[in-house]
Coordinates of C-alpha atoms in Angstrom, one line a residue:
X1 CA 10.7 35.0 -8.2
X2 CA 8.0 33.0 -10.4
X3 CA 9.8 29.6 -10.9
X4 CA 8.0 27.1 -13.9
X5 CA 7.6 23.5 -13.6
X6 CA 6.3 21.9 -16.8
X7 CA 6.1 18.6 -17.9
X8 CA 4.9 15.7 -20.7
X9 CA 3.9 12.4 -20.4
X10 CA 6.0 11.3 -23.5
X11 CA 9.1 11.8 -25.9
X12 CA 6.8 12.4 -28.4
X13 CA 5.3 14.7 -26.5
X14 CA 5.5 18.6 -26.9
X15 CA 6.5 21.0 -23.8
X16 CA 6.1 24.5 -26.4
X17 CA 2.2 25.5 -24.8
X18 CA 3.3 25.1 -21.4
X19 CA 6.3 27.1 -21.7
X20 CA 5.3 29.5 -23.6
X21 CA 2.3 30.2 -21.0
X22 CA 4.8 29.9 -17.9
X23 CA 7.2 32.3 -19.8
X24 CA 3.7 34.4 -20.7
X25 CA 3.6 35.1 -16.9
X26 CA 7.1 36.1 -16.2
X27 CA 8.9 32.5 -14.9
X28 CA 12.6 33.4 -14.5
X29 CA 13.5 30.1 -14.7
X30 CA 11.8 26.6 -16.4
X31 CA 12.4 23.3 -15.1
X32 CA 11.1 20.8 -17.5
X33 CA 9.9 16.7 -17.1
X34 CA 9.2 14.3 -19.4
X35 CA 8.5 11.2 -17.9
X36 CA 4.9 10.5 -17.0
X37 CA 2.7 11.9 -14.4
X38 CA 2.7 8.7 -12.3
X39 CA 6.1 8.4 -12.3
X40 CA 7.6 8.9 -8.9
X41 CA 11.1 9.8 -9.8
X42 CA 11.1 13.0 -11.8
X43 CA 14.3 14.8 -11.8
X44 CA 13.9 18.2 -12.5
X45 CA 11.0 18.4 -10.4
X46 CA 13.4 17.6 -7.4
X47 CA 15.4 20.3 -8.7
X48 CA 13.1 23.2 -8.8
X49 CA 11.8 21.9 -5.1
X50 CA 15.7 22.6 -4.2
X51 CA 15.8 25.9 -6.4
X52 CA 13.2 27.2 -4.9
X53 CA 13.2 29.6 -1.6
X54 CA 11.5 31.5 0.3
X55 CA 9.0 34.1 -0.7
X56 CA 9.0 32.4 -4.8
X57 CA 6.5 30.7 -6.1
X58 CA 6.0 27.6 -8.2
X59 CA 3.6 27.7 -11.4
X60 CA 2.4 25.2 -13.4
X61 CA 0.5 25.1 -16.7
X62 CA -2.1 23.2 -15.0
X63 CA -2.6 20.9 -11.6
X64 CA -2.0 17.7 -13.3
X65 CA 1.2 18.6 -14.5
X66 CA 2.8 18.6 -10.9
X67 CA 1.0 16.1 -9.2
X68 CA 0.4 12.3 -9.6
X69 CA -2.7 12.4 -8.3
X70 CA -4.7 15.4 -5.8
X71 CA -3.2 13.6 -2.4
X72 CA 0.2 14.2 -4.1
X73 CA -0.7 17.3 -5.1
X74 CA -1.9 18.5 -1.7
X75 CA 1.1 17.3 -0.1
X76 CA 3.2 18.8 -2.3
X77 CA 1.7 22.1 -1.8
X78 CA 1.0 22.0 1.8
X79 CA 5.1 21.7 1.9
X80 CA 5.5 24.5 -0.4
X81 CA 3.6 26.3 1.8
X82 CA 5.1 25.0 4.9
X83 CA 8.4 27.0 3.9
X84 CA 7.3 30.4 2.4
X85 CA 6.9 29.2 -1.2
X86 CA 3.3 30.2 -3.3
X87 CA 2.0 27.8 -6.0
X88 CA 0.4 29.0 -9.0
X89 CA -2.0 27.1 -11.6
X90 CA -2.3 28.7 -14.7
X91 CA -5.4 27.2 -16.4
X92 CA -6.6 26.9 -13.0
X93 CA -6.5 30.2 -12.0
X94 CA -5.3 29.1 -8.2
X95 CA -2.9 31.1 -6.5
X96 CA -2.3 30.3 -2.9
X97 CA -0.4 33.8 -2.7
X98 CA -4.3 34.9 -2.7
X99 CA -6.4 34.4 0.1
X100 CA -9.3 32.6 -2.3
X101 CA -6.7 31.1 -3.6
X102 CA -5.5 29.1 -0.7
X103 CA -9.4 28.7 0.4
X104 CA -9.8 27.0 -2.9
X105 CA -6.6 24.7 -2.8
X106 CA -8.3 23.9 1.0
X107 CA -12.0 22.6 -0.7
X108 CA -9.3 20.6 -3.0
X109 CA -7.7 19.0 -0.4
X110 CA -11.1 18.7 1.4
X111 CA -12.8 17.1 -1.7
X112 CA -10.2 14.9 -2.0
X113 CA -9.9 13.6 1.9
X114 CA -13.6 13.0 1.1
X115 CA -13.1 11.2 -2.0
X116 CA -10.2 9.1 -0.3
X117 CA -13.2 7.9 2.2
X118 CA -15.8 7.4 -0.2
X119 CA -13.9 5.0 -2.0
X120 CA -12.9 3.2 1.1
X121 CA -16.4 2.5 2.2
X122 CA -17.4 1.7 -1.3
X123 CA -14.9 -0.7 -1.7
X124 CA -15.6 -1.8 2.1
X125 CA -18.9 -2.7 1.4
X126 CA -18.1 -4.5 -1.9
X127 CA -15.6 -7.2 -0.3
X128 CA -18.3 -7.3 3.0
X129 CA -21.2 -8.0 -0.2
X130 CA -18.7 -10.6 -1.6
X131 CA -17.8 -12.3 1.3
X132 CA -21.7 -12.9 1.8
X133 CA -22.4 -14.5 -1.3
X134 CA -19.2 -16.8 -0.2
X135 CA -17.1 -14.8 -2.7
X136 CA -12.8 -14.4 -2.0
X137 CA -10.9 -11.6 -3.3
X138 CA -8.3 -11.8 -5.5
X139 CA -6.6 -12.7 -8.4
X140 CA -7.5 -16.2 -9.9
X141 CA -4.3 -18.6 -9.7
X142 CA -2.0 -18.8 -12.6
X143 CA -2.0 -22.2 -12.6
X144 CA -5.2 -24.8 -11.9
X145 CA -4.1 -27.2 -8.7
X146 CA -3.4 -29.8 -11.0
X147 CA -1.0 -28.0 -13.0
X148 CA 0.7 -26.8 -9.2
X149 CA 1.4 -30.2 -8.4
X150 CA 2.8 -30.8 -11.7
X151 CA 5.2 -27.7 -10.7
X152 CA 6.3 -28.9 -7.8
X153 CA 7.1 -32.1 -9.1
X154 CA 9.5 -30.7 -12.0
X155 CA 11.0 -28.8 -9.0
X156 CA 11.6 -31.7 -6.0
X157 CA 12.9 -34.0 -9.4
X158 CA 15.7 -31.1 -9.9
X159 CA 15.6 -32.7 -13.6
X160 CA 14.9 -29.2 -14.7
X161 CA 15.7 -25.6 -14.0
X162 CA 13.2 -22.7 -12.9
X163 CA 13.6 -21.0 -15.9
X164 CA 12.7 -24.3 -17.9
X165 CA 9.7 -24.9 -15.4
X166 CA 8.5 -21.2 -16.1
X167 CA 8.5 -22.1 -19.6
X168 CA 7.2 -25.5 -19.6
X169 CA 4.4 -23.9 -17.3
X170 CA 4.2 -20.6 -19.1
X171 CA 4.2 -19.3 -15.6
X172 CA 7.4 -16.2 -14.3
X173 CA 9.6 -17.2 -11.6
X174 CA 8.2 -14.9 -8.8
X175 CA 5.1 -17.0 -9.7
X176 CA 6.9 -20.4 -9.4
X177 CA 8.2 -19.3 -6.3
X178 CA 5.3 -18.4 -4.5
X179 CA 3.4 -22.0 -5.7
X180 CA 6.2 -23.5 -3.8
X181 CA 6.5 -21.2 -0.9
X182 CA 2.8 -21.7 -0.4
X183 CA 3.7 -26.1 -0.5
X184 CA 6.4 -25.8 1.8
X185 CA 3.8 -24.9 4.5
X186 CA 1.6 -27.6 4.1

């Protein structure tokens, strides 16, 4: 059984191509997302993953419409697989049903293990090339040092509450409370 997953980024947003292409190919049933593609929690995703069985497959309009990203993608997949289900990629033309199908979705996962690895060693020798010109990582502090101790005082004076600090210092509270979790271990 073909089973359709298709899903928008936004309300405003239209699902009408991708359906009509999943219905196109025969998909007996459409579960449909809008929510975006980074999202973690999308809940008719999880429910074709539990329609699903055996011997069905899962089609999409195109990759990035199941996926947050190729890693996602591939793991996704490789669990489809894993139980007896095919995937299917429309624009793509991949179906691992096929055996160049499933070679392709392998040079995916491949390209992306090696992309995973450039950008670690890029990013490796970036902080290493920092570090050497005396350079630290990181965000620049919200507040100066000055302005920290002036924090703290309007905390240890208990004249004032967080939220008024956090205004006064146009700084949020998680902020507040790391300036004086960081003091308390001097």
């Amino acid at each position: 059984m073909l089973i359709g997953y298709a899903r928008v980024s936004t309300l405003d947003q239209n699902l009408n191509l991708q359906i009509d292409a999943l219905e196109k190919v025969g998909c007996e049933k459409i579960f449909t997302d809008q929510v975006s593609g980074g999202t973690i929690c999308r809940p008719q995703l999880e429910t074709a993953l539990d329609f699903l069985r055996e011997g069905d497959t899962l089609v999409v309009w195109r990759l990035d419409r199941l996926g947050r990203n190729l890693r996602h993608l591939i793991e996704l997949v490789t669990q489809l697989s894993e139980t007896g289900i095919g995937f299917r990629s429309l624009t793509e033309s991949m179906d691992t049903n096929t055996c160049s199908g499933k070679l392709i979705f392998h040079i995916f996962g491949a390209l992306a293990e090696f992309e995973r690895n450039l950008i670690r060693e890029r990013t490796k020798a970036g902080l290493e090339a920092a570090r050497a010109r005396g350079r630290k990582g990181g965000r620049k502090p919200a507040l100066s040092a000055k302005q920290q101790e002036v924090a703290m005082k309007l905390y240890h004076e208990k004249d004032h509450t967080a939220e008024e600090i956090c205004r006064i210092m146009g700084i949020s509270k998680p902020t507040l409370y790391s300036y004086i979790k960081k003091a308390s271990r001097k």
